[in-house]
One Martini backbone bead per residue (centre of mass of N, CA, C, O) as a GRO file, in nm:
protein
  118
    1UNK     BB    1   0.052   0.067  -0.007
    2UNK     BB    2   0.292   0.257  -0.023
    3UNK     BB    3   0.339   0.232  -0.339
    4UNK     BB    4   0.038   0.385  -0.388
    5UNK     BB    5   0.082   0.635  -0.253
    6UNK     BB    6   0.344   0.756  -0.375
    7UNK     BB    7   0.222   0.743  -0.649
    8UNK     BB    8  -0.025   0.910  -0.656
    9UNK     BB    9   0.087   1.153  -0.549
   10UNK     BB   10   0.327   1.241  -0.707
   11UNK     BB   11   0.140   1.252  -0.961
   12UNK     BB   12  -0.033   1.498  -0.841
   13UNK     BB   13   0.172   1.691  -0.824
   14UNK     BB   14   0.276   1.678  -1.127
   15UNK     BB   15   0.017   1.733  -1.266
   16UNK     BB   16  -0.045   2.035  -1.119
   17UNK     BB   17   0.177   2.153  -1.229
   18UNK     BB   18   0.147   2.125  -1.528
   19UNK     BB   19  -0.110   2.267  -1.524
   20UNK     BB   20   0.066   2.527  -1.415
   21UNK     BB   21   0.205   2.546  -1.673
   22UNK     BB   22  -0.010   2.559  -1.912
   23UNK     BB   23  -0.208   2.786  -1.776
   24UNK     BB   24   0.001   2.967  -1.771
   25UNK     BB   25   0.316   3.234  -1.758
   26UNK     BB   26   0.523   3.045  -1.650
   27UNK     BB   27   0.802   2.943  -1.553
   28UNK     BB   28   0.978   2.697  -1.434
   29UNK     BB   29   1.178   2.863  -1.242
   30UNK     BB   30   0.940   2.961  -1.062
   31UNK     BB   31   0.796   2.718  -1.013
   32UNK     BB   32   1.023   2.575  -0.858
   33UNK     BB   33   1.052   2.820  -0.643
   34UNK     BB   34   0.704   2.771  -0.552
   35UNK     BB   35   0.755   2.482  -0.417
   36UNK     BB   36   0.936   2.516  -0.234
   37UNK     BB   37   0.810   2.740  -0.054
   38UNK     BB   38   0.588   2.582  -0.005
   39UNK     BB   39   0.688   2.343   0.162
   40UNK     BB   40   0.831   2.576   0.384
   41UNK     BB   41   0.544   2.628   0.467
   42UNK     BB   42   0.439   2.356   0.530
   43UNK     BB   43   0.646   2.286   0.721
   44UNK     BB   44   0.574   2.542   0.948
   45UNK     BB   45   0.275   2.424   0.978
   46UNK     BB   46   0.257   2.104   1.010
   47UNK     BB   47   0.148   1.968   0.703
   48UNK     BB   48   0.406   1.805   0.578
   49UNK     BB   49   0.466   1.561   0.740
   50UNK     BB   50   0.233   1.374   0.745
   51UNK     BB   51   0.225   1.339   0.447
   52UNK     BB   52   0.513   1.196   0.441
   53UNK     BB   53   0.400   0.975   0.585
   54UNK     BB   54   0.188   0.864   0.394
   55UNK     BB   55   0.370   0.902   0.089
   56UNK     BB   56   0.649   0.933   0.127
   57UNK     BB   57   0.811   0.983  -0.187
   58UNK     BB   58   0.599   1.118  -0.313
   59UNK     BB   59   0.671   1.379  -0.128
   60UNK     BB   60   0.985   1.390  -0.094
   61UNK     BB   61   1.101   1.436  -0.365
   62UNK     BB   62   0.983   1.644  -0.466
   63UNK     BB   63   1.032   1.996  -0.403
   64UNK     BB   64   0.850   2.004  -0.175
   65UNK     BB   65   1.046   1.846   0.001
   66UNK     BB   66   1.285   2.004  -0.002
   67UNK     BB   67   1.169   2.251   0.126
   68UNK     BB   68   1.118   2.071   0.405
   69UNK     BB   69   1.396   2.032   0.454
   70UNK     BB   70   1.532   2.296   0.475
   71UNK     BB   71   1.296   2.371   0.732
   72UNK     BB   72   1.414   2.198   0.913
   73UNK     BB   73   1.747   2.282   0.897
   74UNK     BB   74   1.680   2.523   1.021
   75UNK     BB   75   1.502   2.446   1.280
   76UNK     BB   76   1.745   2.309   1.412
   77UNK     BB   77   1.963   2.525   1.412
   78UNK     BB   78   1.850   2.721   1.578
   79UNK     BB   79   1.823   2.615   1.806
   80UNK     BB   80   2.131   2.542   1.838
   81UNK     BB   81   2.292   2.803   1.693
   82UNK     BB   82   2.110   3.022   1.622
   83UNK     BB   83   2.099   3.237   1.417
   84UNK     BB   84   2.341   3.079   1.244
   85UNK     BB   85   2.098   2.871   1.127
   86UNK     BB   86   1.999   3.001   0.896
   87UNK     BB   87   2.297   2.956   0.699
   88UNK     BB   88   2.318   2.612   0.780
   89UNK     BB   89   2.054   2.410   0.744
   90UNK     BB   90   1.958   2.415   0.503
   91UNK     BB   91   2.282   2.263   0.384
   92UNK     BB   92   2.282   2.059   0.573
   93UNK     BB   93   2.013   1.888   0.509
   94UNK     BB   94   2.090   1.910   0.177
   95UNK     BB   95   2.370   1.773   0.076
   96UNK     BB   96   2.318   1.500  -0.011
   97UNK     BB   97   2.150   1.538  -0.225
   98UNK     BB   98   2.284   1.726  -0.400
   99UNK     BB   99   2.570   1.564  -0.404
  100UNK     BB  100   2.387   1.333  -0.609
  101UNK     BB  101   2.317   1.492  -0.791
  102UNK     BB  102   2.535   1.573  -0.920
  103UNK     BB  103   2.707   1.318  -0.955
  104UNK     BB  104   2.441   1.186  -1.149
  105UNK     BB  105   2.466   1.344  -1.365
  106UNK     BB  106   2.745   1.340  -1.451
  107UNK     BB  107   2.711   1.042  -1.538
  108UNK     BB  108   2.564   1.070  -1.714
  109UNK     BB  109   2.737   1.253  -1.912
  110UNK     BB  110   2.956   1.033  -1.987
  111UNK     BB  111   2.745   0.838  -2.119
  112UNK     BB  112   2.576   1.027  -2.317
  113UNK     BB  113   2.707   1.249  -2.443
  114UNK     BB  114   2.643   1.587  -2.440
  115UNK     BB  115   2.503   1.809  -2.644
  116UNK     BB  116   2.479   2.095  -2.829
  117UNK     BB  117   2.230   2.326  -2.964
  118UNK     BB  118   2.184   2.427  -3.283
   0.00000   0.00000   0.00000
Protein backbone atom coordinates (compact mmCIF):
# COMPACT_ATOMS: atom_id res chain seq x y z
CA UNK A 1 0.00 0.00 0.00
CA UNK A 2 2.59 2.47 0.81
CA UNK A 3 3.74 1.66 -3.04
CA UNK A 4 0.22 2.80 -4.59
CA UNK A 5 0.43 5.85 -2.01
CA UNK A 6 3.82 7.42 -2.93
CA UNK A 7 2.80 6.56 -6.54
CA UNK A 8 -0.52 8.43 -6.68
CA UNK A 9 0.33 11.63 -4.54
CA UNK A 10 3.70 12.03 -6.82
CA UNK A 11 1.50 11.90 -9.58
CA UNK A 12 -0.98 14.43 -8.62
CA UNK A 13 1.59 16.60 -7.45
CA UNK A 14 3.45 16.05 -11.00
CA UNK A 15 0.00 16.75 -12.52
CA UNK A 16 -0.80 19.72 -10.83
CA UNK A 17 2.57 21.23 -11.71
CA UNK A 18 2.22 19.94 -15.37
CA UNK A 19 -1.14 22.08 -15.28
CA UNK A 20 -0.14 25.05 -14.01
CA UNK A 21 2.88 25.01 -16.31
CA UNK A 22 0.45 24.70 -19.10
CA UNK A 23 -2.19 27.02 -18.25
CA UNK A 24 -0.27 30.02 -16.62
CA UNK A 25 2.54 32.31 -18.19
CA UNK A 26 4.66 30.88 -15.71
CA UNK A 27 8.34 29.98 -16.42
CA UNK A 28 9.50 26.79 -14.97
CA UNK A 29 11.94 28.57 -12.95
CA UNK A 30 9.16 30.42 -10.92
CA UNK A 31 7.69 27.47 -10.85
CA UNK A 32 10.12 25.91 -9.26
CA UNK A 33 11.01 28.12 -6.99
CA UNK A 34 7.10 28.07 -5.98
CA UNK A 35 7.27 24.82 -5.02
CA UNK A 36 10.05 24.80 -2.68
CA UNK A 37 8.91 27.80 -1.05
CA UNK A 38 5.46 26.78 -0.88
CA UNK A 39 6.92 22.90 0.86
CA UNK A 40 9.43 25.39 3.39
CA UNK A 41 5.65 26.96 4.12
CA UNK A 42 4.03 23.66 4.54
CA UNK A 43 7.00 22.59 6.96
CA UNK A 44 6.60 25.66 8.56
CA UNK A 45 2.94 25.25 9.53
CA UNK A 46 3.47 21.38 10.33
CA UNK A 47 1.31 20.53 7.58
CA UNK A 48 3.45 18.74 5.24
CA UNK A 49 5.42 16.40 7.35
CA UNK A 50 2.08 14.21 8.60
CA UNK A 51 1.65 14.33 4.34
CA UNK A 52 5.12 12.94 4.25
CA UNK A 53 4.43 10.30 6.75
CA UNK A 54 1.34 9.13 4.47
CA UNK A 55 2.63 8.64 0.71
CA UNK A 56 6.56 8.54 1.59
CA UNK A 57 8.39 9.16 -1.18
CA UNK A 58 5.59 10.32 -3.15
CA UNK A 59 5.85 13.68 -1.17
CA UNK A 60 9.45 13.88 -0.28
CA UNK A 61 10.87 13.07 -3.41
CA UNK A 62 8.92 16.49 -5.73
CA UNK A 63 10.33 20.09 -4.93
CA UNK A 64 7.77 20.53 -2.53
CA UNK A 65 9.74 17.45 0.06
CA UNK A 66 12.89 19.89 -0.59
CA UNK A 67 11.40 22.91 0.45
CA UNK A 68 10.32 20.79 3.33
CA UNK A 69 13.67 19.76 4.19
CA UNK A 70 15.33 22.76 4.06
CA UNK A 71 12.63 24.33 6.63
CA UNK A 72 13.75 21.08 8.96
CA UNK A 73 17.35 22.05 8.40
CA UNK A 74 16.92 25.62 9.26
CA UNK A 75 14.71 24.97 12.26
CA UNK A 76 17.04 22.17 14.00
CA UNK A 77 19.69 24.64 13.29
CA UNK A 78 18.51 27.59 14.91
CA UNK A 79 17.45 25.80 17.91
CA UNK A 80 20.88 24.09 18.29
CA UNK A 81 22.83 27.61 16.96
CA UNK A 82 20.46 30.39 17.10
CA UNK A 83 20.36 33.27 14.60
CA UNK A 84 23.84 31.55 12.78
CA UNK A 85 21.39 28.84 11.90
CA UNK A 86 19.19 30.26 9.69
CA UNK A 87 22.76 30.45 6.92
CA UNK A 88 24.32 26.98 7.77
CA UNK A 89 20.71 24.52 8.64
CA UNK A 90 19.39 24.10 5.42
CA UNK A 91 22.77 23.33 3.36
CA UNK A 92 23.80 21.40 5.99
CA UNK A 93 19.70 19.39 6.02
CA UNK A 94 20.35 19.11 2.04
CA UNK A 95 23.94 18.54 1.54
CA UNK A 96 23.48 14.83 0.87
CA UNK A 97 20.45 15.28 -1.70
CA UNK A 98 22.30 18.10 -3.63
CA UNK A 99 25.77 16.18 -4.41
CA UNK A 100 24.30 13.23 -5.01
CA UNK A 101 22.51 15.09 -7.85
CA UNK A 102 25.95 16.42 -8.92
CA UNK A 103 27.35 13.11 -8.71
CA UNK A 104 24.53 11.24 -10.67
CA UNK A 105 24.50 14.05 -13.32
CA UNK A 106 27.96 14.17 -14.22
CA UNK A 107 28.03 10.31 -14.50
CA UNK A 108 24.95 10.55 -16.49
CA UNK A 109 26.81 13.00 -18.60
CA UNK A 110 30.38 11.05 -19.28
CA UNK A 111 27.76 8.17 -20.22
CA UNK A 112 25.48 9.68 -22.73
CA UNK A 113 27.75 12.43 -24.10
CA UNK A 114 25.43 15.18 -24.03
CA UNK A 115 25.57 17.73 -27.36
CA UNK A 116 24.96 21.71 -27.02
CA UNK A 117 21.74 22.36 -29.20
CA UNK A 118 22.96 23.58 -32.62
Amino acid sequence: MDYLNAFWVGGLICALVQILLEKTKLMPGRVMVILVCTGAVLGALNVYQPFVEFAGAGASVPLLGFGNVLWKGVKEAVDEYGFIGIFMGGLKASAVGISAALVFSYLASLIFEPKMKK
